[in-house]
PDB file of C-alpha atoms in Angstrom:
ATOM      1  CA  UNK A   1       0.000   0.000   0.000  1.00 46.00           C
ATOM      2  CA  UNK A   2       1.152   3.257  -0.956  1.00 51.00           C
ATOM      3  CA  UNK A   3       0.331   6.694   0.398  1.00 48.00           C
ATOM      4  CA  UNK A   4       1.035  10.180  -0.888  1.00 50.00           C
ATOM      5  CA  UNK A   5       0.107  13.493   0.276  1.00 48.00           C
ATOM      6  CA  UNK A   6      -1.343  15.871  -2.384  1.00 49.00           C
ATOM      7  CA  UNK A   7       0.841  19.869  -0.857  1.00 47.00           C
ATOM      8  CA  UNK A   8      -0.981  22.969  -1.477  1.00 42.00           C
ATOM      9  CA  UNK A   9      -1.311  24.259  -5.324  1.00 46.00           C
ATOM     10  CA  UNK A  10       0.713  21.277  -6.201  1.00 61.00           C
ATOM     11  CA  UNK A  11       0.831  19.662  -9.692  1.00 73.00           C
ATOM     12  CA  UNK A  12       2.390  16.000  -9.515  1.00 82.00           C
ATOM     13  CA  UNK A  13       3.610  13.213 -11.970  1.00 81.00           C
ATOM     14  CA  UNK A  14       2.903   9.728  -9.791  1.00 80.00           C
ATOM     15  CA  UNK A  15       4.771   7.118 -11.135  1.00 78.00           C
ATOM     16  CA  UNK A  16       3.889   3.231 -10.685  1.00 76.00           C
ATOM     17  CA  UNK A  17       6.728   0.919 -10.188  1.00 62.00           C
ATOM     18  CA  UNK A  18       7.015  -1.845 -12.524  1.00 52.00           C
ATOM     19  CA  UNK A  19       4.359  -1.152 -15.130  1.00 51.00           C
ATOM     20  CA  UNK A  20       3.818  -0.382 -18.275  1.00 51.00           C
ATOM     21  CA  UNK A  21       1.493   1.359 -20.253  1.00 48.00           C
ATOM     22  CA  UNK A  22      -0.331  -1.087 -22.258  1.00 49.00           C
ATOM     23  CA  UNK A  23      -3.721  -3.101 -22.569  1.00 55.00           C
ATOM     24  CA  UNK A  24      -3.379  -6.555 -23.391  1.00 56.00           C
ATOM     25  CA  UNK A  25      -6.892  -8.282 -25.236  1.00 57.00           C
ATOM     26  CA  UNK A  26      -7.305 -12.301 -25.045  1.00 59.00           C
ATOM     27  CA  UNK A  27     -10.556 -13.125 -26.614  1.00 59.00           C
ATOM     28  CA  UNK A  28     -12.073 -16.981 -25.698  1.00 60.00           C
ATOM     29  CA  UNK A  29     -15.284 -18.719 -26.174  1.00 60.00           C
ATOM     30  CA  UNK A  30     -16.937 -20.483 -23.019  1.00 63.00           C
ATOM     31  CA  UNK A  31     -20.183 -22.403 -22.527  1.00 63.00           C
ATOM     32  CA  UNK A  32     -21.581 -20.038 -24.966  1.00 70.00           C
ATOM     33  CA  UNK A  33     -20.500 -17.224 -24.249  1.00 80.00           C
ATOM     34  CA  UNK A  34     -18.416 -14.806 -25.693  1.00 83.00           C
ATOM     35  CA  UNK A  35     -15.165 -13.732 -23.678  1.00 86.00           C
ATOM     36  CA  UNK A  36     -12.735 -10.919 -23.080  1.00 85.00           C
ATOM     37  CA  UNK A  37      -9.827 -10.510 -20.595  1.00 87.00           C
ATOM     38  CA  UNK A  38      -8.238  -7.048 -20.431  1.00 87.00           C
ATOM     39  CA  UNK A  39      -4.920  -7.321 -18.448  1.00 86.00           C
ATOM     40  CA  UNK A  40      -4.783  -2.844 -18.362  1.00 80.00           C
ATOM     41  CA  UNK A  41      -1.697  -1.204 -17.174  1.00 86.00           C
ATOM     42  CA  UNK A  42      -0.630   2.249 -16.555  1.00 86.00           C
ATOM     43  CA  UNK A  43       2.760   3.896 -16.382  1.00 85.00           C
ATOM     44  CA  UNK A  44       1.651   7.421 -14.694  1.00 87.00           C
ATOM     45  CA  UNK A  45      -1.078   9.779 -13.720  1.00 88.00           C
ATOM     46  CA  UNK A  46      -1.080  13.552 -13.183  1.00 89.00           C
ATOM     47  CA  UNK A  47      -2.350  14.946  -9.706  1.00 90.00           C
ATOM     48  CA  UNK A  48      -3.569  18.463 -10.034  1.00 90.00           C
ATOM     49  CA  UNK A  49      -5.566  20.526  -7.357  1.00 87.00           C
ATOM     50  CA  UNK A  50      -8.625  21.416  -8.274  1.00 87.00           C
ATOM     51  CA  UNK A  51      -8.050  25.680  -8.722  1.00 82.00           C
ATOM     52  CA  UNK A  52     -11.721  26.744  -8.354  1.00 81.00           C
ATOM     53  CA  UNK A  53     -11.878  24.581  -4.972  1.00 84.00           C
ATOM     54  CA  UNK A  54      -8.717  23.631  -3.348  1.00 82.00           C
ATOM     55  CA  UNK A  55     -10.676  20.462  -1.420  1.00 87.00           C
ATOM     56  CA  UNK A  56     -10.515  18.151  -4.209  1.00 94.00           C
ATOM     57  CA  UNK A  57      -7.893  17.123  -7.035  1.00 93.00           C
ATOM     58  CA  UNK A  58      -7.898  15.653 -10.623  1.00 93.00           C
ATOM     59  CA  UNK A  59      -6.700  12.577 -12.130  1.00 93.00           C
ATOM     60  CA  UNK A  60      -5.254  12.251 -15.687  1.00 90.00           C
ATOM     61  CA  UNK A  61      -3.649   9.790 -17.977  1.00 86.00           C
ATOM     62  CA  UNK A  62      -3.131  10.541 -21.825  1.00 79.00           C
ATOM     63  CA  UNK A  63      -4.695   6.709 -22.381  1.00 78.00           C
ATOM     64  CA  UNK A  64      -7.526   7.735 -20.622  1.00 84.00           C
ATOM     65  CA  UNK A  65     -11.084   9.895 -20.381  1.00 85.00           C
ATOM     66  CA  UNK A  66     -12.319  11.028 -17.214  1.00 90.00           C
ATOM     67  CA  UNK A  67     -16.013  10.655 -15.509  1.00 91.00           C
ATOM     68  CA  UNK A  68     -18.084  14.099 -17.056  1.00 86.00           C
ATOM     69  CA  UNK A  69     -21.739  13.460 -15.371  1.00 89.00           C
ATOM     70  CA  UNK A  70     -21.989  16.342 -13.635  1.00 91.00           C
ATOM     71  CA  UNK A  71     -21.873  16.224 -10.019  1.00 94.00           C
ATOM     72  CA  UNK A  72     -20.276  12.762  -9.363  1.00 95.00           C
ATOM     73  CA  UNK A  73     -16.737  12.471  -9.517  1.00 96.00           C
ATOM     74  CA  UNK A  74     -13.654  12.753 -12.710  1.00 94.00           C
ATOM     75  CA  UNK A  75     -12.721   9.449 -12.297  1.00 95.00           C
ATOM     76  CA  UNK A  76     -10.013   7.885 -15.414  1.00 93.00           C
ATOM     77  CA  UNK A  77     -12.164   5.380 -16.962  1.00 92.00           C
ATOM     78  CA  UNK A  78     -11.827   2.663 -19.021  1.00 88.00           C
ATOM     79  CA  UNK A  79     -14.628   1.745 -21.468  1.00 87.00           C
ATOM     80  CA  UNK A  80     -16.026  -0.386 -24.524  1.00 85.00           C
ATOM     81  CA  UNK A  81     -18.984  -1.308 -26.403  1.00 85.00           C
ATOM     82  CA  UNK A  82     -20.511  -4.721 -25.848  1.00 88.00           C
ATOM     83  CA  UNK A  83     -23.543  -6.411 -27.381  1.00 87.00           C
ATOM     84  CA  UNK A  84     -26.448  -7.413 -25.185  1.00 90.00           C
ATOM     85  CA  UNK A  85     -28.442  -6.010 -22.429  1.00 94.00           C
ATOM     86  CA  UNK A  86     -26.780  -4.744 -19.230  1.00 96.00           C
ATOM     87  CA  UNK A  87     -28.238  -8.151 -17.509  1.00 96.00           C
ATOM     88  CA  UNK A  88     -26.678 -10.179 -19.833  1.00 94.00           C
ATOM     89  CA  UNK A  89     -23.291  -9.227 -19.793  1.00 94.00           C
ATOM     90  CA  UNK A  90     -20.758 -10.713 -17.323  1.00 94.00           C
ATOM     91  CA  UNK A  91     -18.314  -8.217 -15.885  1.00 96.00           C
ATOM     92  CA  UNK A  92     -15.553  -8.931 -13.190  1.00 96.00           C
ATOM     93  CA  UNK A  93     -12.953  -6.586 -11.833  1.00 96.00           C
ATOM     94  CA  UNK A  94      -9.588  -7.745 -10.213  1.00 96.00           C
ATOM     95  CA  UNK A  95      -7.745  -4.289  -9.515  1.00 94.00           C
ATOM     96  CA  UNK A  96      -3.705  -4.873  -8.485  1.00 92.00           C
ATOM     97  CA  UNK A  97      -2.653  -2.642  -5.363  1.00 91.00           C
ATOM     98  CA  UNK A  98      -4.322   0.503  -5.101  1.00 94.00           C
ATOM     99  CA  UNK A  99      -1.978   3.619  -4.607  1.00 92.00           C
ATOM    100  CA  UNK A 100      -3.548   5.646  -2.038  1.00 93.00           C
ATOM    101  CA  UNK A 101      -3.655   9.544  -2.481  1.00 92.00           C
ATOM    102  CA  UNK A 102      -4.307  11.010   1.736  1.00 90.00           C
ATOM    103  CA  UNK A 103      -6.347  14.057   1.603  1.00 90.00           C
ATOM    104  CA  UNK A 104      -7.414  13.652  -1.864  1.00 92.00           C
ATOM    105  CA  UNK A 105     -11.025  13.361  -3.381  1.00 96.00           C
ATOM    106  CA  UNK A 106     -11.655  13.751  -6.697  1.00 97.00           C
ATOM    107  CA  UNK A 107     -13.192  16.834  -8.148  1.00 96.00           C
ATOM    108  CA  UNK A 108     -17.032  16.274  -9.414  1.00 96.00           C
ATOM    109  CA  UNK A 109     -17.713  17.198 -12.500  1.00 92.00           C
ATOM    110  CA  UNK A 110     -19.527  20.713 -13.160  1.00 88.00           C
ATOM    111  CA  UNK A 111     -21.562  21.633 -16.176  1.00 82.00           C
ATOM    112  CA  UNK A 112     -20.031  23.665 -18.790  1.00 74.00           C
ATOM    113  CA  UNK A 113     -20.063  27.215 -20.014  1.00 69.00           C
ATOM    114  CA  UNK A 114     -23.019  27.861 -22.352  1.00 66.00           C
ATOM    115  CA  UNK A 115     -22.059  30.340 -25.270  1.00 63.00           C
ATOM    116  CA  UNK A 116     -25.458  31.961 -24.676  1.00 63.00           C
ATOM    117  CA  UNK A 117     -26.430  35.457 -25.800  1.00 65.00           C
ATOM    118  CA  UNK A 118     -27.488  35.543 -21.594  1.00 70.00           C
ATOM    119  CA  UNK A 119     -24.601  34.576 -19.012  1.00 71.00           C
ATOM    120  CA  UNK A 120     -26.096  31.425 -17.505  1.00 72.00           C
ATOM    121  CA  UNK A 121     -25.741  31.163 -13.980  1.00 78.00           C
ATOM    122  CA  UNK A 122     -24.007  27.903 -13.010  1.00 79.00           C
ATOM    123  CA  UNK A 123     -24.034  26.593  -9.860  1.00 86.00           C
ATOM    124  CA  UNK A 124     -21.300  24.069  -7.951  1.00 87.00           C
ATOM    125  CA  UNK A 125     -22.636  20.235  -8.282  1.00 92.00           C
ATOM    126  CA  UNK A 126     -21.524  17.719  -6.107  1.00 94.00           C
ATOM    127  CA  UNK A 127     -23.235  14.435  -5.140  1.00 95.00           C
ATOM    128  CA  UNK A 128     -21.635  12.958  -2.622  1.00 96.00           C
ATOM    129  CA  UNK A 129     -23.678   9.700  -2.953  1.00 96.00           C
ATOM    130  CA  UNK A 130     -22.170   9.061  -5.889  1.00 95.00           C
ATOM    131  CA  UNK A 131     -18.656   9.051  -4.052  1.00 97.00           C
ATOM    132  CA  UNK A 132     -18.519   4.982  -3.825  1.00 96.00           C
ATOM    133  CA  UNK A 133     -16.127   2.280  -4.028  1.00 95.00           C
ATOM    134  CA  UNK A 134     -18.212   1.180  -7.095  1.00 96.00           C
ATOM    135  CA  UNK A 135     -15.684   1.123 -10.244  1.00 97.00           C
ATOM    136  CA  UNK A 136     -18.248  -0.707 -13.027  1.00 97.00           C
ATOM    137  CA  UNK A 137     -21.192   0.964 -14.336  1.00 95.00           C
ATOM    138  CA  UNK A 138     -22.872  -0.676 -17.518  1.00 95.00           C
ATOM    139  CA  UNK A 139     -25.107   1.657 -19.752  1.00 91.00           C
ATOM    140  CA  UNK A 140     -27.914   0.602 -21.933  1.00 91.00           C
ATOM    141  CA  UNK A 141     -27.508   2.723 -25.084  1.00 86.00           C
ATOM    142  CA  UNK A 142     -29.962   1.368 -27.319  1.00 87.00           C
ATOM    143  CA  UNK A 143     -30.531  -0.568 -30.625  1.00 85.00           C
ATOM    144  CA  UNK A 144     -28.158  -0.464 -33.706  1.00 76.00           C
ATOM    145  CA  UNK A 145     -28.425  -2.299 -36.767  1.00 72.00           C
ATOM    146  CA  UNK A 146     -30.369  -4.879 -34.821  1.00 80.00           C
ATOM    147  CA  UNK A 147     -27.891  -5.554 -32.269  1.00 81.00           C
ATOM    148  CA  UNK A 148     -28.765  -3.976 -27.904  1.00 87.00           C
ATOM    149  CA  UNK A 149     -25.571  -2.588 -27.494  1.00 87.00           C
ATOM    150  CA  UNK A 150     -24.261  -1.707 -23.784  1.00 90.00           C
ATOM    151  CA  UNK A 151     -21.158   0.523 -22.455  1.00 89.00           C
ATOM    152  CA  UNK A 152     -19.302  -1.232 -19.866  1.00 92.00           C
ATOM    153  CA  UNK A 153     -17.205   1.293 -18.052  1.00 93.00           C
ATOM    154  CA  UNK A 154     -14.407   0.474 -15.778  1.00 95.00           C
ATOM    155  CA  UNK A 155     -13.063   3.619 -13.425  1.00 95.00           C
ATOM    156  CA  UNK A 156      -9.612   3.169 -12.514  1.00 94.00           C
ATOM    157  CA  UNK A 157     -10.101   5.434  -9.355  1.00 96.00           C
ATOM    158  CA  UNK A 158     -12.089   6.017  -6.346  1.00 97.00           C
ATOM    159  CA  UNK A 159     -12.765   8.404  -3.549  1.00 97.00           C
ATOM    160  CA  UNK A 160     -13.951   8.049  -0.089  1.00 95.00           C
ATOM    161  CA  UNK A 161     -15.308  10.847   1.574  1.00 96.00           C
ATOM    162  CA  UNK A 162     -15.216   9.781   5.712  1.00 94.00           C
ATOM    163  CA  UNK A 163     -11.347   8.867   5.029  1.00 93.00           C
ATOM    164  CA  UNK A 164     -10.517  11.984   2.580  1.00 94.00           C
ATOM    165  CA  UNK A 165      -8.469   9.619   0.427  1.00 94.00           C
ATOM    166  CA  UNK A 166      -8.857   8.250  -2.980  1.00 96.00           C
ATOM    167  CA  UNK A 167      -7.891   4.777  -3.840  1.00 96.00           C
ATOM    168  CA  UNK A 168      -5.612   4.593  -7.635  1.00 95.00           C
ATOM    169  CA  UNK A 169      -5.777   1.415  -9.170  1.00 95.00           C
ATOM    170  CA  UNK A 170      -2.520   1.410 -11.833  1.00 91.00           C
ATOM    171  CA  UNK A 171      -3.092  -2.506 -12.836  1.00 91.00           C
ATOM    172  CA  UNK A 172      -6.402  -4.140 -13.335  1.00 91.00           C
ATOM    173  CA  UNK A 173      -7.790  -7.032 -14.774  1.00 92.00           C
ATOM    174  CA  UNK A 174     -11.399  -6.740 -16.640  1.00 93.00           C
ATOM    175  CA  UNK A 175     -13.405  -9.724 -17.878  1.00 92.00           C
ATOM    176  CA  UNK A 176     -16.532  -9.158 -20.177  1.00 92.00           C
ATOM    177  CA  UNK A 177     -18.338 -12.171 -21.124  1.00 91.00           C
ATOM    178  CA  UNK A 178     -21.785 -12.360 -23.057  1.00 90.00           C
ATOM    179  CA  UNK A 179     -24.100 -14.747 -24.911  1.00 89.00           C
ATOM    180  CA  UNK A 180     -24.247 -12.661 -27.959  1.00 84.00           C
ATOM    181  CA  UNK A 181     -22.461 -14.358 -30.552  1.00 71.00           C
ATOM    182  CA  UNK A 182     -19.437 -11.774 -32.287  1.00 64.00           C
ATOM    183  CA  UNK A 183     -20.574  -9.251 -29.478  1.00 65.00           C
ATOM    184  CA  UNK A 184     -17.815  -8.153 -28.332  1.00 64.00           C
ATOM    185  CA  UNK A 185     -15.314  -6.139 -30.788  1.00 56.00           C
ATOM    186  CA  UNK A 186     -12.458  -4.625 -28.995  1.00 47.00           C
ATOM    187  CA  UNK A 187     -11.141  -3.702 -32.462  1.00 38.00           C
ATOM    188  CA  UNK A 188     -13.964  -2.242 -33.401  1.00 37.00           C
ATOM    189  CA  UNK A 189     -15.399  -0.509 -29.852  1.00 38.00           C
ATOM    190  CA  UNK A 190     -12.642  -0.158 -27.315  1.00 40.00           C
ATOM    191  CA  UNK A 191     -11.858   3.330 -26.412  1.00 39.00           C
ATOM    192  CA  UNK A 192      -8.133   3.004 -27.217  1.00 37.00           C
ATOM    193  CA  UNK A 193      -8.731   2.406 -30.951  1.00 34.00           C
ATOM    194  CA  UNK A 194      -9.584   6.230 -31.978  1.00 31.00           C
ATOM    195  CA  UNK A 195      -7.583   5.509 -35.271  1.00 37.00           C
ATOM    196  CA  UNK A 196      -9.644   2.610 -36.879  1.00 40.00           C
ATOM    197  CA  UNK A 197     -13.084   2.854 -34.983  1.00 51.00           C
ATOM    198  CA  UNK A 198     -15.788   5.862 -33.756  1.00 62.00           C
ATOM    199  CA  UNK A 199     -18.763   6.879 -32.657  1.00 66.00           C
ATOM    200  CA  UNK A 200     -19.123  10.028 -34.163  1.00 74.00           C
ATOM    201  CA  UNK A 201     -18.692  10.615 -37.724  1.00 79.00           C
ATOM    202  CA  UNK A 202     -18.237  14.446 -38.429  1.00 84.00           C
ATOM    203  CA  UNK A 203     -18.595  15.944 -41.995  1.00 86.00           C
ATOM    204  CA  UNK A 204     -17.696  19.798 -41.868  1.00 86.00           C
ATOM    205  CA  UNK A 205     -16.564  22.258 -44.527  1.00 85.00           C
ATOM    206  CA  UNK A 206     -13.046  24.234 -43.297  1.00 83.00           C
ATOM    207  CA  UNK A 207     -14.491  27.444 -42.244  1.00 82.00           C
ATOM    208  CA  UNK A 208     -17.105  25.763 -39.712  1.00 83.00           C
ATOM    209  CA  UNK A 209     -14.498  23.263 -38.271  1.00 79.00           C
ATOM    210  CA  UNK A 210     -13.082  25.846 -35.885  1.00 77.00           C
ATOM    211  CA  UNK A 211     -16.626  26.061 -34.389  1.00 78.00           C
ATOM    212  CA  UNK A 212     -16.811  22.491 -33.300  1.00 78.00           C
ATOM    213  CA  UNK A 213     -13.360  22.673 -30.854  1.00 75.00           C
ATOM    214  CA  UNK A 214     -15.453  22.725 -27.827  1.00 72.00           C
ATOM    215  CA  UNK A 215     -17.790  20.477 -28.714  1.00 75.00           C
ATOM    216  CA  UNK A 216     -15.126  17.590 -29.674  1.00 73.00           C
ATOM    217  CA  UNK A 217     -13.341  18.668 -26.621  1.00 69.00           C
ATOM    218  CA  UNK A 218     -16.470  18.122 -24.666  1.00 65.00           C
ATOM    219  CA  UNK A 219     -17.100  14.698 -26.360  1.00 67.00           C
ATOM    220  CA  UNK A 220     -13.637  13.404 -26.162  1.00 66.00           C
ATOM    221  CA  UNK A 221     -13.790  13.725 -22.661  1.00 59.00           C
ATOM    222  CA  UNK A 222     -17.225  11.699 -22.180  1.00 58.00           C
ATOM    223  CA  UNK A 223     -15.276   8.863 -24.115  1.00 59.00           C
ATOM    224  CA  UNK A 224     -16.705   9.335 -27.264  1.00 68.00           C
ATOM    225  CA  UNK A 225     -14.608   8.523 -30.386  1.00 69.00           C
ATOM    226  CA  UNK A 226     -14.585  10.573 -33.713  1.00 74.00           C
ATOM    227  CA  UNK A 227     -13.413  11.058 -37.134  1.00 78.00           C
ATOM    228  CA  UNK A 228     -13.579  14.899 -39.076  1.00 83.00           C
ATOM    229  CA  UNK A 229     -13.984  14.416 -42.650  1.00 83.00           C
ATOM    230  CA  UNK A 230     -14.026  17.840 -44.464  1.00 85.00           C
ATOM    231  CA  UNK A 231     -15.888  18.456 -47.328  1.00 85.00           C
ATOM    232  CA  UNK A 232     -14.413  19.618 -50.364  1.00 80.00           C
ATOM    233  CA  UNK A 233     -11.451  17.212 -49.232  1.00 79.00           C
ATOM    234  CA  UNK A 234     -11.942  13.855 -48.173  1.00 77.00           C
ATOM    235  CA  UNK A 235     -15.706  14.173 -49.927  1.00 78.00           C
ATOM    236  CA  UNK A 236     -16.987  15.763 -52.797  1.00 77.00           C
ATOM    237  CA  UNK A 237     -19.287  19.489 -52.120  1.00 78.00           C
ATOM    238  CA  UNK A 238     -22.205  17.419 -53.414  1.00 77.00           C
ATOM    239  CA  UNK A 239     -25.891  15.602 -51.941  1.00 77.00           C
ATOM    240  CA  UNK A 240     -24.597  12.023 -54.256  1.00 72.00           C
ATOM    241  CA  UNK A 241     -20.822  12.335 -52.954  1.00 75.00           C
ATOM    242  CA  UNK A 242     -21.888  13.029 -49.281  1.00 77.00           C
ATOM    243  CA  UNK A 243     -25.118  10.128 -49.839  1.00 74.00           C
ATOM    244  CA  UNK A 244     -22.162   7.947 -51.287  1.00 71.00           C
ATOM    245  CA  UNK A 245     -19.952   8.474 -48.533  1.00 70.00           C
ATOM    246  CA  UNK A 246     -21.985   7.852 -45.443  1.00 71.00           C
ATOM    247  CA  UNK A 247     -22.807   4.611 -47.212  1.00 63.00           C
ATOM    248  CA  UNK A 248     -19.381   3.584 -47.212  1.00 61.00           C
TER     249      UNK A 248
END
């Protein structure tokens, strides 16, 4: 067990003995279900008081998207896509040694700046019920293309409020399991894969891409993948070529 103390206005780099920063994927079939092991590793996380209230602190990796419901706490998380209802799917947790951070919670997260015409008034959210030892949440998200699909989210971090400390988990071991046949795809979903895999497909012409920084900033912090295609580039300025494209 390790413990660090978080000093006044401090920024720190926390480095994890013998670990490094990869996620390694084993895929198996068992009594008919579909399997995945994630063995997840990280090398480092960034401490950083929180400046608008000194009692809590941030957590960041560059492998990793933080917690941005507002009110519960910026957690690292990591996520995927699984097919199947949320009572279908299997998921088990086996964190390594946690790395404990003394008088450290994590900040909650707080709704963002509208660009209004009118200043909206925003005011501090915190819920401290939502300050658990709970690190797996699964999501229904819907139908698509005739498959339920669920996110399974795995935070990486937790605070406890009566001991003013927040538990860091560098290694972890996820398994996902579920009876829907080809319904897991960590090529295709896992978070880590931004290069060959979204959620989002953007089309935008240059002058309007500027415009969406904040909302891809917003986005990429909820986890959510996505790919800018300008038009006029990468597609042709016209209803077929667009039509065409999103075919593709």
């Amino acid at each position: 067990l390790c413990l660090f103390i978080l000093s006044a206005n401090a920024e720190q780099i926390i480095k994890f003995h013998n670990h490094k920063s990869a996620e390694q994927i084993v895929e198996s079939f068992e009594k008919g279900n579909q399997q995945m092991t994630i063995n997840f590793n990280l090398e480092q996380v960034q401490l950083v008081e929180n400046k608008s209230n000194a009692k809590f602190a941030d957590i960041y990796n560059p492998e990793l998207s933080n917690v941005q419901t507002v009110g519960k706490p910026r957690a690292p998380f990591w996520s995927t896509i699984v097919a199947g209802r949320p009572e279908q799917i299997s998921v088990e947790v086996t964190p390594g040694e946690a790395v404990m951070l003394k008088n450290t919670i994590l900040s909650p997260a707080q709704e963002d700046d509208c660009r209004c015409e009118v200043k909206k008034k925003i005011s501090f959210s915190f819920e401290a019920e939502s300050y658990t030892d709970k690190l797996i949440e699964k999501q229904y998200l819907g139908t698509y293309r005739g498959l339920e699909l669920t996110r399974v989210l795995v935070k990486l971090a937790t605070s406890n409020l009566s001991s003013n400390a927040t538990a860091v988990y560098p290694s972890m071991k996820i398994s996902i399991a579920t009876p829907v046949r080809g319904g897991i795809k960590p090529a295709l979903f896992s978070q880590h894969n931004i290069e060959s895999s979204y959620d989002y497909l953007v089309l935008s012409t240059e002058s309007l891409k500027s415009g969406l920084s904040k909302w891809l900033e917003y986005k990429a912090a909820t986890g959510i993948k996505f790919k800018i295609f300008t038009i006029g580039t990468d597609v042709a300025n016209t209803n077929v070529a667009i039509g065409a494209f999103l075919k593709k």
